[in-house]
PDB file of C-alpha atoms in Angstrom:
ATOM      1  CA  UNK A  68      24.631 -21.227 -91.062  1.00 69.00           C
ATOM      2  CA  UNK A  69      23.709 -23.547 -88.059  1.00 81.00           C
ATOM      3  CA  UNK A  70      20.900 -21.206 -86.941  1.00 94.00           C
ATOM      4  CA  UNK A  71      20.313 -21.482 -83.157  1.00 97.00           C
ATOM      5  CA  UNK A  72      22.037 -24.293 -81.429  1.00 97.00           C
ATOM      6  CA  UNK A  73      21.385 -25.606 -77.916  1.00 97.00           C
ATOM      7  CA  UNK A  74      23.527 -27.737 -75.843  1.00 96.00           C
ATOM      8  CA  UNK A  75      22.863 -30.350 -74.256  1.00 96.00           C
ATOM      9  CA  UNK A  76      20.263 -32.005 -75.961  1.00 96.00           C
ATOM     10  CA  UNK A  77      19.235 -34.249 -73.176  1.00 96.00           C
ATOM     11  CA  UNK A  78      20.027 -34.072 -69.441  1.00 96.00           C
ATOM     12  CA  UNK A  79      19.277 -35.860 -66.276  1.00 97.00           C
ATOM     13  CA  UNK A  80      20.035 -34.103 -62.870  1.00 96.00           C
ATOM     14  CA  UNK A  81      19.507 -34.911 -59.387  1.00 97.00           C
ATOM     15  CA  UNK A  82      17.424 -32.298 -57.145  1.00 97.00           C
ATOM     16  CA  UNK A  83      19.562 -29.801 -56.066  1.00 97.00           C
ATOM     17  CA  UNK A  84      22.094 -29.873 -58.862  1.00 97.00           C
ATOM     18  CA  UNK A  85      23.225 -27.041 -61.085  1.00 96.00           C
ATOM     19  CA  UNK A  86      23.774 -26.801 -64.591  1.00 96.00           C
ATOM     20  CA  UNK A  87      23.956 -24.450 -67.219  1.00 97.00           C
ATOM     21  CA  UNK A  88      21.943 -24.767 -70.693  1.00 98.00           C
ATOM     22  CA  UNK A  89      23.759 -23.015 -73.624  1.00 97.00           C
ATOM     23  CA  UNK A  90      22.392 -21.277 -76.556  1.00 97.00           C
ATOM     24  CA  UNK A  91      24.168 -19.702 -79.304  1.00 97.00           C
ATOM     25  CA  UNK A  92      22.857 -18.254 -82.676  1.00 96.00           C
ATOM     26  CA  UNK A  93      24.949 -17.176 -85.643  1.00 95.00           C
ATOM     27  CA  UNK A  94      22.485 -15.005 -87.505  1.00 93.00           C
ATOM     28  CA  UNK A  95      23.647 -11.436 -85.879  1.00 93.00           C
ATOM     29  CA  UNK A  96      20.143 -11.294 -83.941  1.00 93.00           C
ATOM     30  CA  UNK A  97      19.527  -8.837 -81.298  1.00 91.00           C
ATOM     31  CA  UNK A  98      16.950 -10.299 -79.169  1.00 92.00           C
ATOM     32  CA  UNK A  99      17.367 -13.844 -77.528  1.00 95.00           C
ATOM     33  CA  UNK A 100      15.000 -15.949 -75.489  1.00 96.00           C
ATOM     34  CA  UNK A 101      14.531 -18.788 -73.250  1.00 98.00           C
ATOM     35  CA  UNK A 102      11.103 -20.683 -73.088  1.00 97.00           C
ATOM     36  CA  UNK A 103      10.099 -23.928 -70.826  1.00 97.00           C
ATOM     37  CA  UNK A 104       7.204 -26.265 -72.726  1.00 97.00           C
ATOM     38  CA  UNK A 105       5.287 -28.539 -70.358  1.00 93.00           C
ATOM     39  CA  UNK A 106       2.303 -30.529 -71.484  1.00 85.00           C
ATOM     40  CA  UNK A 107      -0.793 -28.471 -71.468  1.00 83.00           C
ATOM     41  CA  UNK A 108       1.066 -25.271 -70.750  1.00 86.00           C
ATOM     42  CA  UNK A 109       2.392 -24.144 -73.896  1.00 90.00           C
ATOM     43  CA  UNK A 110       5.510 -22.118 -74.103  1.00 95.00           C
ATOM     44  CA  UNK A 111       6.362 -19.958 -71.012  1.00 96.00           C
ATOM     45  CA  UNK A 112       8.946 -17.414 -71.384  1.00 95.00           C
ATOM     46  CA  UNK A 113      11.659 -17.733 -68.541  1.00 97.00           C
ATOM     47  CA  UNK A 114      14.100 -14.647 -69.458  1.00 97.00           C
ATOM     48  CA  UNK A 115      14.676 -12.531 -72.628  1.00 94.00           C
ATOM     49  CA  UNK A 116      17.301 -10.328 -73.884  1.00 93.00           C
ATOM     50  CA  UNK A 117      16.566  -7.424 -76.337  1.00 88.00           C
ATOM     51  CA  UNK A 118      20.100  -6.708 -76.817  1.00 88.00           C
ATOM     52  CA  UNK A 119      23.510  -7.545 -75.452  1.00 88.00           C
ATOM     53  CA  UNK A 120      24.072  -6.654 -72.187  1.00 88.00           C
ATOM     54  CA  UNK A 121      20.402  -6.339 -71.027  1.00 91.00           C
ATOM     55  CA  UNK A 122      18.045  -9.087 -69.716  1.00 95.00           C
ATOM     56  CA  UNK A 123      14.273  -9.175 -68.371  1.00 94.00           C
ATOM     57  CA  UNK A 124      12.561 -11.583 -66.495  1.00 95.00           C
ATOM     58  CA  UNK A 125       9.710 -13.227 -68.418  1.00 94.00           C
ATOM     59  CA  UNK A 126       6.702 -15.094 -66.914  1.00 93.00           C
ATOM     60  CA  UNK A 127       8.294 -17.900 -64.866  1.00 96.00           C
ATOM     61  CA  UNK A 128      11.750 -16.559 -63.889  1.00 97.00           C
ATOM     62  CA  UNK A 129      11.858 -18.134 -60.404  1.00 96.00           C
ATOM     63  CA  UNK A 130      14.729 -20.790 -59.871  1.00 96.00           C
ATOM     64  CA  UNK A 131      16.474 -19.529 -62.982  1.00 97.00           C
ATOM     65  CA  UNK A 132      19.475 -16.980 -63.839  1.00 97.00           C
ATOM     66  CA  UNK A 133      20.592 -16.062 -67.503  1.00 97.00           C
ATOM     67  CA  UNK A 134      23.560 -14.481 -68.984  1.00 96.00           C
ATOM     68  CA  UNK A 135      23.950 -12.560 -72.186  1.00 95.00           C
ATOM     69  CA  UNK A 136      27.322 -13.308 -72.550  1.00 86.00           C
ATOM     70  CA  UNK A 137      27.870 -11.573 -76.008  1.00 95.00           C
ATOM     71  CA  UNK A 138      25.526 -11.001 -78.745  1.00 95.00           C
ATOM     72  CA  UNK A 139      25.832 -14.685 -79.902  1.00 96.00           C
ATOM     73  CA  UNK A 140      25.109 -16.418 -76.502  1.00 97.00           C
ATOM     74  CA  UNK A 141      22.691 -16.555 -74.114  1.00 97.00           C
ATOM     75  CA  UNK A 142      22.774 -19.208 -71.348  1.00 97.00           C
ATOM     76  CA  UNK A 143      20.362 -20.481 -68.867  1.00 98.00           C
ATOM     77  CA  UNK A 144      21.361 -21.547 -65.398  1.00 98.00           C
ATOM     78  CA  UNK A 145      19.584 -23.633 -62.855  1.00 97.00           C
ATOM     79  CA  UNK A 146      21.259 -23.105 -59.519  1.00 93.00           C
ATOM     80  CA  UNK A 147      19.499 -25.905 -57.603  1.00 96.00           C
ATOM     81  CA  UNK A 148      17.538 -28.059 -59.922  1.00 96.00           C
ATOM     82  CA  UNK A 149      14.044 -29.017 -58.695  1.00 97.00           C
ATOM     83  CA  UNK A 150      11.917 -31.770 -60.266  1.00 96.00           C
ATOM     84  CA  UNK A 151       9.252 -29.128 -61.155  1.00 96.00           C
ATOM     85  CA  UNK A 152      12.035 -27.962 -63.487  1.00 97.00           C
ATOM     86  CA  UNK A 153      11.785 -31.024 -65.584  1.00 97.00           C
ATOM     87  CA  UNK A 154      10.859 -29.694 -69.059  1.00 97.00           C
ATOM     88  CA  UNK A 155      11.782 -29.298 -72.447  1.00 97.00           C
ATOM     89  CA  UNK A 156      13.870 -25.906 -72.878  1.00 98.00           C
ATOM     90  CA  UNK A 157      13.788 -23.845 -76.028  1.00 98.00           C
ATOM     91  CA  UNK A 158      15.891 -21.036 -76.888  1.00 98.00           C
ATOM     92  CA  UNK A 159      15.392 -18.525 -79.526  1.00 96.00           C
ATOM     93  CA  UNK A 160      16.480 -15.467 -81.400  1.00 95.00           C
ATOM     94  CA  UNK A 161      15.115 -12.555 -83.409  1.00 92.00           C
ATOM     95  CA  UNK A 162      16.407  -9.772 -85.415  1.00 88.00           C
ATOM     96  CA  UNK A 163      16.660  -6.116 -84.444  1.00 72.00           C
ATOM     97  CA  UNK A 164      13.149  -5.197 -82.743  1.00 64.00           C
ATOM     98  CA  UNK A 165      10.717  -5.102 -85.286  1.00 73.00           C
ATOM     99  CA  UNK A 166       7.274  -6.424 -85.198  1.00 74.00           C
ATOM    100  CA  UNK A 167       7.370  -8.440 -88.348  1.00 81.00           C
ATOM    101  CA  UNK A 168      10.545 -10.488 -87.362  1.00 83.00           C
ATOM    102  CA  UNK A 169       9.788 -13.924 -86.490  1.00 89.00           C
ATOM    103  CA  UNK A 170      11.615 -15.916 -83.923  1.00 92.00           C
ATOM    104  CA  UNK A 171      14.163 -18.797 -84.587  1.00 94.00           C
ATOM    105  CA  UNK A 172      14.074 -21.531 -82.470  1.00 96.00           C
ATOM    106  CA  UNK A 173      16.628 -24.104 -81.440  1.00 96.00           C
ATOM    107  CA  UNK A 174      16.110 -27.781 -80.996  1.00 95.00           C
ATOM    108  CA  UNK A 175      15.437 -27.805 -77.319  1.00 96.00           C
ATOM    109  CA  UNK A 176      17.106 -29.381 -74.467  1.00 97.00           C
ATOM    110  CA  UNK A 177      15.186 -32.011 -72.591  1.00 96.00           C
ATOM    111  CA  UNK A 178      15.787 -31.947 -68.813  1.00 97.00           C
ATOM    112  CA  UNK A 179      14.853 -34.483 -66.496  1.00 97.00           C
ATOM    113  CA  UNK A 180      15.349 -33.540 -62.666  1.00 97.00           C
ATOM    114  CA  UNK A 181      14.939 -36.575 -60.368  1.00 96.00           C
TER     115      UNK A 181
ATOM    116  CA  UNK B  84      -0.576  -7.999 -68.257  1.00 58.00           C
ATOM    117  CA  UNK B  85      -0.159  -9.749 -71.693  1.00 59.00           C
ATOM    118  CA  UNK B  86      -2.134 -12.727 -72.374  1.00 91.00           C
ATOM    119  CA  UNK B  87      -2.660 -14.994 -75.036  1.00 96.00           C
ATOM    120  CA  UNK B  88      -5.608 -17.428 -74.727  1.00 96.00           C
ATOM    121  CA  UNK B  89      -6.091 -20.455 -77.105  1.00 96.00           C
ATOM    122  CA  UNK B  90      -9.352 -22.085 -75.891  1.00 93.00           C
ATOM    123  CA  UNK B  91      -9.119 -25.379 -78.071  1.00 94.00           C
ATOM    124  CA  UNK B  92      -6.608 -27.853 -76.299  1.00 91.00           C
ATOM    125  CA  UNK B  93      -7.399 -30.406 -79.240  1.00 95.00           C
ATOM    126  CA  UNK B  94      -9.333 -30.600 -82.382  1.00 95.00           C
ATOM    127  CA  UNK B  95     -10.190 -33.327 -84.926  1.00 97.00           C
ATOM    128  CA  UNK B  96     -10.743 -32.490 -88.404  1.00 96.00           C
ATOM    129  CA  UNK B  97     -11.539 -34.612 -91.566  1.00 97.00           C
ATOM    130  CA  UNK B  98      -8.813 -34.177 -94.319  1.00 97.00           C
ATOM    131  CA  UNK B  99      -9.428 -31.596 -97.189  1.00 97.00           C
ATOM    132  CA  UNK B 100     -11.819 -29.595 -94.772  1.00 97.00           C
ATOM    133  CA  UNK B 101     -10.843 -26.283 -93.608  1.00 97.00           C
ATOM    134  CA  UNK B 102     -10.180 -25.782 -89.989  1.00 97.00           C
ATOM    135  CA  UNK B 103     -10.068 -22.416 -87.745  1.00 97.00           C
ATOM    136  CA  UNK B 104      -7.962 -22.524 -84.601  1.00 98.00           C
ATOM    137  CA  UNK B 105      -8.862 -19.725 -82.263  1.00 97.00           C
ATOM    138  CA  UNK B 106      -6.549 -17.174 -80.654  1.00 98.00           C
ATOM    139  CA  UNK B 107      -7.353 -14.143 -78.442  1.00 97.00           C
ATOM    140  CA  UNK B 108      -5.004 -11.568 -76.763  1.00 96.00           C
ATOM    141  CA  UNK B 109      -5.063  -9.078 -74.375  1.00 94.00           C
ATOM    142  CA  UNK B 110      -2.916  -5.816 -74.560  1.00 90.00           C
ATOM    143  CA  UNK B 111      -2.980  -2.095 -73.868  1.00 88.00           C
ATOM    144  CA  UNK B 112      -0.162  -1.554 -76.348  1.00 87.00           C
ATOM    145  CA  UNK B 113      -1.680  -0.100 -79.764  1.00 89.00           C
ATOM    146  CA  UNK B 114       1.185  -1.641 -81.438  1.00 88.00           C
ATOM    147  CA  UNK B 115       1.867  -5.297 -81.360  1.00 91.00           C
ATOM    148  CA  UNK B 116       2.284  -8.170 -83.601  1.00 92.00           C
ATOM    149  CA  UNK B 117       0.506 -11.582 -83.819  1.00 95.00           C
ATOM    150  CA  UNK B 118       2.412 -14.854 -84.768  1.00 96.00           C
ATOM    151  CA  UNK B 119       1.483 -18.795 -85.499  1.00 98.00           C
ATOM    152  CA  UNK B 120       3.875 -21.334 -85.174  1.00 97.00           C
ATOM    153  CA  UNK B 121       3.432 -25.207 -86.020  1.00 97.00           C
ATOM    154  CA  UNK B 122       5.168 -27.708 -83.523  1.00 97.00           C
ATOM    155  CA  UNK B 123       5.098 -31.225 -85.261  1.00 96.00           C
ATOM    156  CA  UNK B 124       6.003 -34.227 -83.534  1.00 94.00           C
ATOM    157  CA  UNK B 125       9.413 -33.939 -84.079  1.00 93.00           C
ATOM    158  CA  UNK B 126       9.478 -31.024 -81.915  1.00 93.00           C
ATOM    159  CA  UNK B 127      10.802 -28.105 -84.127  1.00 94.00           C
ATOM    160  CA  UNK B 128       8.886 -24.822 -84.176  1.00 95.00           C
ATOM    161  CA  UNK B 129       7.781 -23.499 -87.585  1.00 95.00           C
ATOM    162  CA  UNK B 130       6.709 -20.100 -88.148  1.00 95.00           C
ATOM    163  CA  UNK B 131       3.659 -20.019 -90.381  1.00 97.00           C
ATOM    164  CA  UNK B 132       2.179 -16.354 -90.374  1.00 97.00           C
ATOM    165  CA  UNK B 133       2.020 -12.948 -88.931  1.00 95.00           C
ATOM    166  CA  UNK B 134      -0.253 -10.286 -88.542  1.00 96.00           C
ATOM    167  CA  UNK B 135       0.755  -6.697 -87.519  1.00 93.00           C
ATOM    168  CA  UNK B 136      -1.731  -4.485 -85.419  1.00 93.00           C
ATOM    169  CA  UNK B 137      -1.691  -1.995 -87.926  1.00 92.00           C
ATOM    170  CA  UNK B 138      -2.035  -4.176 -90.930  1.00 92.00           C
ATOM    171  CA  UNK B 139      -4.892  -3.137 -93.200  1.00 89.00           C
ATOM    172  CA  UNK B 140      -5.564  -6.575 -94.656  1.00 94.00           C
ATOM    173  CA  UNK B 141      -5.814  -9.991 -93.076  1.00 96.00           C
ATOM    174  CA  UNK B 142      -2.483 -11.898 -93.565  1.00 96.00           C
ATOM    175  CA  UNK B 143      -2.317 -14.916 -96.108  1.00 97.00           C
ATOM    176  CA  UNK B 144       0.236 -17.438 -96.873  1.00 96.00           C
ATOM    177  CA  UNK B 145      -0.469 -20.176 -98.975  1.00 96.00           C
ATOM    178  CA  UNK B 146      -2.883 -22.168 -97.132  1.00 97.00           C
ATOM    179  CA  UNK B 147      -2.819 -20.176 -94.027  1.00 97.00           C
ATOM    180  CA  UNK B 148      -4.924 -17.137 -93.483  1.00 97.00           C
ATOM    181  CA  UNK B 149      -5.343 -14.936 -90.608  1.00 97.00           C
ATOM    182  CA  UNK B 150      -8.665 -13.949 -89.266  1.00 96.00           C
ATOM    183  CA  UNK B 151      -7.821 -10.814 -87.537  1.00 96.00           C
ATOM    184  CA  UNK B 152     -10.849  -8.860 -85.725  1.00 96.00           C
ATOM    185  CA  UNK B 153      -8.785  -6.011 -83.749  1.00 94.00           C
ATOM    186  CA  UNK B 154     -11.810  -4.843 -81.818  1.00 94.00           C
ATOM    187  CA  UNK B 155     -12.458  -8.476 -80.521  1.00 95.00           C
ATOM    188  CA  UNK B 156      -8.562  -9.020 -79.996  1.00 96.00           C
ATOM    189  CA  UNK B 157      -8.882 -11.964 -81.854  1.00 97.00           C
ATOM    190  CA  UNK B 158      -6.244 -13.346 -84.441  1.00 97.00           C
ATOM    191  CA  UNK B 159      -7.634 -17.020 -85.521  1.00 98.00           C
ATOM    192  CA  UNK B 160      -5.518 -19.217 -87.916  1.00 98.00           C
ATOM    193  CA  UNK B 161      -7.422 -20.461 -90.835  1.00 98.00           C
ATOM    194  CA  UNK B 162      -6.139 -23.699 -92.498  1.00 97.00           C
ATOM    195  CA  UNK B 163      -7.850 -24.350 -96.010  1.00 95.00           C
ATOM    196  CA  UNK B 164      -7.885 -27.650 -97.439  1.00 95.00           C
ATOM    197  CA  UNK B 165      -6.327 -29.591 -94.397  1.00 96.00           C
ATOM    198  CA  UNK B 166      -3.614 -32.476 -95.021  1.00 97.00           C
ATOM    199  CA  UNK B 167      -2.755 -35.130 -93.179  1.00 97.00           C
ATOM    200  CA  UNK B 168       0.797 -33.123 -92.572  1.00 96.00           C
ATOM    201  CA  UNK B 169      -0.869 -30.655 -90.922  1.00 97.00           C
ATOM    202  CA  UNK B 170      -1.457 -32.752 -87.606  1.00 97.00           C
ATOM    203  CA  UNK B 171       0.590 -30.830 -85.000  1.00 97.00           C
ATOM    204  CA  UNK B 172       0.746 -28.486 -82.082  1.00 97.00           C
ATOM    205  CA  UNK B 173      -0.129 -24.852 -82.956  1.00 98.00           C
ATOM    206  CA  UNK B 174       0.967 -21.851 -81.119  1.00 97.00           C
ATOM    207  CA  UNK B 175      -0.262 -18.159 -81.198  1.00 97.00           C
ATOM    208  CA  UNK B 176       2.182 -15.481 -80.149  1.00 96.00           C
ATOM    209  CA  UNK B 177       2.280 -11.959 -79.533  1.00 94.00           C
ATOM    210  CA  UNK B 178       5.018  -9.191 -79.598  1.00 91.00           C
ATOM    211  CA  UNK B 179       5.246  -5.781 -78.140  1.00 83.00           C
ATOM    212  CA  UNK B 180       7.984  -4.046 -79.050  1.00 71.00           C
ATOM    213  CA  UNK B 181       7.555  -1.400 -76.386  1.00 74.00           C
ATOM    214  CA  UNK B 182       8.124  -4.114 -73.863  1.00 71.00           C
ATOM    215  CA  UNK B 183      11.509  -4.300 -74.709  1.00 70.00           C
ATOM    216  CA  UNK B 184      10.800  -7.075 -77.316  1.00 81.00           C
ATOM    217  CA  UNK B 185       8.909  -9.437 -75.066  1.00 86.00           C
ATOM    218  CA  UNK B 186       7.156 -12.462 -76.855  1.00 90.00           C
ATOM    219  CA  UNK B 187       4.807 -14.522 -75.150  1.00 93.00           C
ATOM    220  CA  UNK B 188       2.628 -17.794 -76.380  1.00 96.00           C
ATOM    221  CA  UNK B 189      -0.634 -19.411 -75.860  1.00 95.00           C
ATOM    222  CA  UNK B 190      -1.241 -23.088 -74.695  1.00 94.00           C
ATOM    223  CA  UNK B 191      -1.419 -24.156 -77.952  1.00 95.00           C
ATOM    224  CA  UNK B 192      -3.962 -26.463 -79.891  1.00 97.00           C
ATOM    225  CA  UNK B 193      -3.228 -29.844 -80.840  1.00 97.00           C
ATOM    226  CA  UNK B 194      -4.904 -30.607 -84.496  1.00 97.00           C
ATOM    227  CA  UNK B 195      -5.494 -33.975 -85.649  1.00 97.00           C
ATOM    228  CA  UNK B 196      -6.190 -34.396 -89.365  1.00 97.00           C
ATOM    229  CA  UNK B 197      -8.115 -37.523 -89.883  1.00 96.00           C
ATOM    230  CA  UNK B 198      -8.000 -39.487 -93.266  1.00 94.00           C
TER     231      UNK B 198
END
């Protein structure tokens, strides 16, 4: 099992460019999440999806869109990248909604916006 | 609104000593779960321990234990007999199933273990 995979691992964009961060999990998990991690700010939730076909805004959704393409895949799109979106992005997944189920994280995508 | 607070940005602890990392949370939901994760310098997120709001006993996992004080909305992580390999960022997180499985994190505490 690959677990949670993210592509790309690194990306440099110019201000105004767009891109999509890909995330896939092979554990048949229902819930998927996108976080960004910035120094001193911890992990902040951007969007999440409790099941295929549903998505919800997290703490910092502005400037992002998501698609839950199917149960396996949850993509994050930056339509017009800004320097403030320079961050490390983590995707995570978790089994069917149960308080005890921990999240499984991908390795992260390091994004720099110039 | 949900909120997780970790008040210690950084801590220095001598090897073999016990260390307590603080976490307070705010929720109006009676049913929730609390998690602690470790993030070493390599960047991966490692699940450490879980505490449910209805659990009668404090959670323990090897050298990790959770000091859960529900009335104070506090869920502190205790690491006994610290090791050099414990140096890392530590995050507290909260899950409320009634919020469509939303999970939020605190800002983290960077722990340094001194030889």
